[in-house]
C-alpha positions as a printed NumPy array, in Angstrom:
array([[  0.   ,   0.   ,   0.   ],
       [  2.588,   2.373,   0.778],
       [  4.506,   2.149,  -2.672],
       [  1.055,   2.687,  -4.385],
       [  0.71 ,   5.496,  -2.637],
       [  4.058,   6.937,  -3.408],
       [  3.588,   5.914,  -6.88 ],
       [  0.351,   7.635,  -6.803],
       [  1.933,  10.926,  -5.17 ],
       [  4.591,  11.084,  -7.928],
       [  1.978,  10.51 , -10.79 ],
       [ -0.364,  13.424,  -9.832],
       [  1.755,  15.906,  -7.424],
       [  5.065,  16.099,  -9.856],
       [  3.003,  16.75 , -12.901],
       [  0.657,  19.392, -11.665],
       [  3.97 ,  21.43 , -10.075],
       [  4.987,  21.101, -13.181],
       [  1.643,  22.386, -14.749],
       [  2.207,  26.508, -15.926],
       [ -1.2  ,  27.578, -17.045],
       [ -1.569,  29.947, -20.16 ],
       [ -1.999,  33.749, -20.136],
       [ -4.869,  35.039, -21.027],
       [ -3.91 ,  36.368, -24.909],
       [ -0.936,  33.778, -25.415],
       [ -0.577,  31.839, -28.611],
       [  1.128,  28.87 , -29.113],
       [  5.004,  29.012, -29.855],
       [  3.564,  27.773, -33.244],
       [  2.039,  30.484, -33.577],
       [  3.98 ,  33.111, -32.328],
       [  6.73 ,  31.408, -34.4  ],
       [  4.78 ,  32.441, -37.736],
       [  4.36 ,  35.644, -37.474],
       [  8.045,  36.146, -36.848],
       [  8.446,  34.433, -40.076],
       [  6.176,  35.345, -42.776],
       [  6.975,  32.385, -44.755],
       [  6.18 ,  29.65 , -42.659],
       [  2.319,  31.284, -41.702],
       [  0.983,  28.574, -44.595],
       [  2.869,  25.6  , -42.483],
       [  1.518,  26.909, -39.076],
       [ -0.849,  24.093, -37.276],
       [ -3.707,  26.375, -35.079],
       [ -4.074,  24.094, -32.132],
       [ -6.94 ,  23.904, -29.762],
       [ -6.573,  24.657, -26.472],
       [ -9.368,  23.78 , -23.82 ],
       [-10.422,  26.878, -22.479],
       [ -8.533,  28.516, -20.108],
       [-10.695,  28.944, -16.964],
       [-11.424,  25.506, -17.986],
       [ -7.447,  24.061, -17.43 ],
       [ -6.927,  26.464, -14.808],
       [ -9.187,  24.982, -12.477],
       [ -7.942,  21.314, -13.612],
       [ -4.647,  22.328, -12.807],
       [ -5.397,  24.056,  -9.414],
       [ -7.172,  21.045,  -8.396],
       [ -4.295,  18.677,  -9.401],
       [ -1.674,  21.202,  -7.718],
       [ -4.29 ,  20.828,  -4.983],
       [ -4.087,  16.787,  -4.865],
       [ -0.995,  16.703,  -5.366],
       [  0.52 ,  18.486,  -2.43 ],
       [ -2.406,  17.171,  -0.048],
       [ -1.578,  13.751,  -0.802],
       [  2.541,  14.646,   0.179],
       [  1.949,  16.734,   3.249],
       [ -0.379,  13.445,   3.836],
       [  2.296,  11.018,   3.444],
       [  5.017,  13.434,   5.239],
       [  2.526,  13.459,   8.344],
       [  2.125,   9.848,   8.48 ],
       [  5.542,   9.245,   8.585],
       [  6.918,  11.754,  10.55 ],
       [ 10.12 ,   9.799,  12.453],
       [ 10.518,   7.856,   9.253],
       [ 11.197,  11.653,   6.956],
       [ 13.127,  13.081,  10.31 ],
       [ 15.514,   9.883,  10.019],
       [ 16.359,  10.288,   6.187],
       [ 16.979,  13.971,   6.528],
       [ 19.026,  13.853,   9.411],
       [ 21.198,  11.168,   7.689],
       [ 20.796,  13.564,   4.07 ],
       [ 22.105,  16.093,   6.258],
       [ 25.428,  13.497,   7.767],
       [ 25.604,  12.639,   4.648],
       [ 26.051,  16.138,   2.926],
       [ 28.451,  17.44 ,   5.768],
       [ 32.101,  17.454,   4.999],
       [ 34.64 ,  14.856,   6.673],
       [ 36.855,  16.186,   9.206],
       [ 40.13 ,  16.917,   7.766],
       [ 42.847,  14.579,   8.926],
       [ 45.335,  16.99 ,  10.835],
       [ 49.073,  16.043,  10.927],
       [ 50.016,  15.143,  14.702],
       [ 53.063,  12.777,  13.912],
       [ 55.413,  15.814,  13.348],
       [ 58.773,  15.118,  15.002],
       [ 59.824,  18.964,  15.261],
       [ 56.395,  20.128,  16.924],
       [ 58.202,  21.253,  20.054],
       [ 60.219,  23.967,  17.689],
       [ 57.086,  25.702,  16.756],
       [ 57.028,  27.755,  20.364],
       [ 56.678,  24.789,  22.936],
       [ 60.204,  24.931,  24.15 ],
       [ 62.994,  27.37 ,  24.818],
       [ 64.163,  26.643,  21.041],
       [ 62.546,  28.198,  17.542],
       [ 62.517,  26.627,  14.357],
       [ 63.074,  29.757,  12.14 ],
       [ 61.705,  27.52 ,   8.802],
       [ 58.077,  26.848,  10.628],
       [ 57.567,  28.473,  13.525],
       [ 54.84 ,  31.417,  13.617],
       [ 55.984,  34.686,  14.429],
       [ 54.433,  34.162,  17.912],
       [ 57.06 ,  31.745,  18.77 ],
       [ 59.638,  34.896,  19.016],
       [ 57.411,  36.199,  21.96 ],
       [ 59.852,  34.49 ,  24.506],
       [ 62.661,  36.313,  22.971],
       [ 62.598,  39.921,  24.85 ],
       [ 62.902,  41.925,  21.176],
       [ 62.55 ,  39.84 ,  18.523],
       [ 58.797,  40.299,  18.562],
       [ 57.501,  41.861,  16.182],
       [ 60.639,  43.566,  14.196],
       [ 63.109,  40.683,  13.949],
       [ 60.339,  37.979,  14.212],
       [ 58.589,  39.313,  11.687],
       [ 61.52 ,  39.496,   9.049],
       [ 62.528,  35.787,   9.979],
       [ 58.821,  34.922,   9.499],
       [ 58.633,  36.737,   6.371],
       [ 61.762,  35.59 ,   4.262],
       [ 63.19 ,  31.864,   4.242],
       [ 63.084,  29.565,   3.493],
       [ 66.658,  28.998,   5.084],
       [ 69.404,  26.242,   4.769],
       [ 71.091,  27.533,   8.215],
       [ 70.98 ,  30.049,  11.078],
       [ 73.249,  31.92 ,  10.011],
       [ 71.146,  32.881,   7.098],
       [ 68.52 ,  34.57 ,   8.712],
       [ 71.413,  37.465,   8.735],
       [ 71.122,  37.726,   4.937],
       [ 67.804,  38.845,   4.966],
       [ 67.717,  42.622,   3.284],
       [ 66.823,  45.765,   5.018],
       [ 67.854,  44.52 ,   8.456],
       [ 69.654,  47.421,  10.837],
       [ 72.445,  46.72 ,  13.277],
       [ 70.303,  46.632,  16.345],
       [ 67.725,  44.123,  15.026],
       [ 70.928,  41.996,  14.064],
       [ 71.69 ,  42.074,  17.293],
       [ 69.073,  41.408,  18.833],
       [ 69.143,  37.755,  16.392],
       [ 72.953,  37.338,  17.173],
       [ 71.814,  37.47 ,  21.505],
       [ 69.59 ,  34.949,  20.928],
       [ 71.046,  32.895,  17.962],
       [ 71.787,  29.373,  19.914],
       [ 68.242,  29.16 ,  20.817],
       [ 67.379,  29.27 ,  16.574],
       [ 67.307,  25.816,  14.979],
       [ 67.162,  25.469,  10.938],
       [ 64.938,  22.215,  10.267],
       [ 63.591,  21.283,   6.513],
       [ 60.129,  23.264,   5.953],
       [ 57.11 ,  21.484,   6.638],
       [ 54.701,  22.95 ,   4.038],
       [ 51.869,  22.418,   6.865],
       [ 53.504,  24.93 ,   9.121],
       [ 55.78 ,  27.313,   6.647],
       [ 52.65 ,  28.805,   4.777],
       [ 51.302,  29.996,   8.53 ],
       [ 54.913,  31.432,   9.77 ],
       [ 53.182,  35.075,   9.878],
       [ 49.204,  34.618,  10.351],
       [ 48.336,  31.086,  11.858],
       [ 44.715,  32.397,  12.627],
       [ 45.21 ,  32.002,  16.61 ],
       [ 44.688,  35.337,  18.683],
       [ 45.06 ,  35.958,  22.314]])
């Protein structure tokens, strides 16, 4: 009984959504489409419509049926509907992104008294009275870097900031860049 009446719902409710009644003083595209083009008026077929209040009310009535019989079947089956949108909805939601937590050289990123001037965020430099935000944020911005001692290459630096990255130079370590971490060296999106 139930797939006769969902077979029934389909057969009269998507049809009559579907149903667009005619304007008062429309023509066919027949129609219309011969007297754009004066030669084809001799192959134009008139066709016969019912009369419009006439299909109007057919349609109404169908629309009528149509959605009477769904809200119907939606009431009937109320936990049934709530279960298969709530698992449409699962469904449709994006997985959780897999995050990487196997990096080796996480403590270099600002959770110990060394910096890892290829991935760290500019943030790290915060334990260094100085480097933050001058000399943190050229590190941050240039690279990457093969060694320490690089990070005194970078152009535009004065004498004082280079001092400032000489005091604290043996707490710097150079590690391969971890694409992960090197693209957020400036903005990583946390704020105090």
């Amino acid at each position: 009984p139930s797939a006769l009446r969902l077979a029934s719902v389909l057969l009269l409710g998507v049809p009559a959504a579907a149903y667009v009644a005619p304007q008062p003083g429309s023509r066919s595209v027949v129609e219309r489409r011969a007297a754009v083009i004066p030669e084809f008026a001799d192959f134009a077929v008139a066709e016969e419509f019912a009369p419009e209040s006439q299909a109007s009310v057919f349609g109404l009535a169908a629309a009528s049926l149509g959605v009477g019989a769904v809200i119907g079947w939606l009431n009937a089956r109320r936990q049934q509907v709530a279960s298969v949108a709530g698992a449409a909805a699962l469904a449709m939601a994006p997985a959780a992104g897999l995050a990487i937590v196997d990096y080796d050289a996480v403590k270099y990123l600002g959770g110990s008294d060394k910096v890892d001037i290829n991935n760290a965020n500019v943030q790290a430099y915060r334990q260094f009275p100085g480097m933050y935000p001058t000399a943190a944020g050229a590190i941050g911005s240039h690279g990457p870097y093969k060694s320490v001692k690089d990070i005194y290459d970078i152009p535009g630096l004065t004498e004082q900031v280079k001092g400032i990255m000489k005091k604290y130079e043996g707490q710097f370590v150079c590690l391969p860049v971890n694409e992960a971490y090197f693209i957020d060296r400036i903005n990583n999106g946390m704020y105090r």
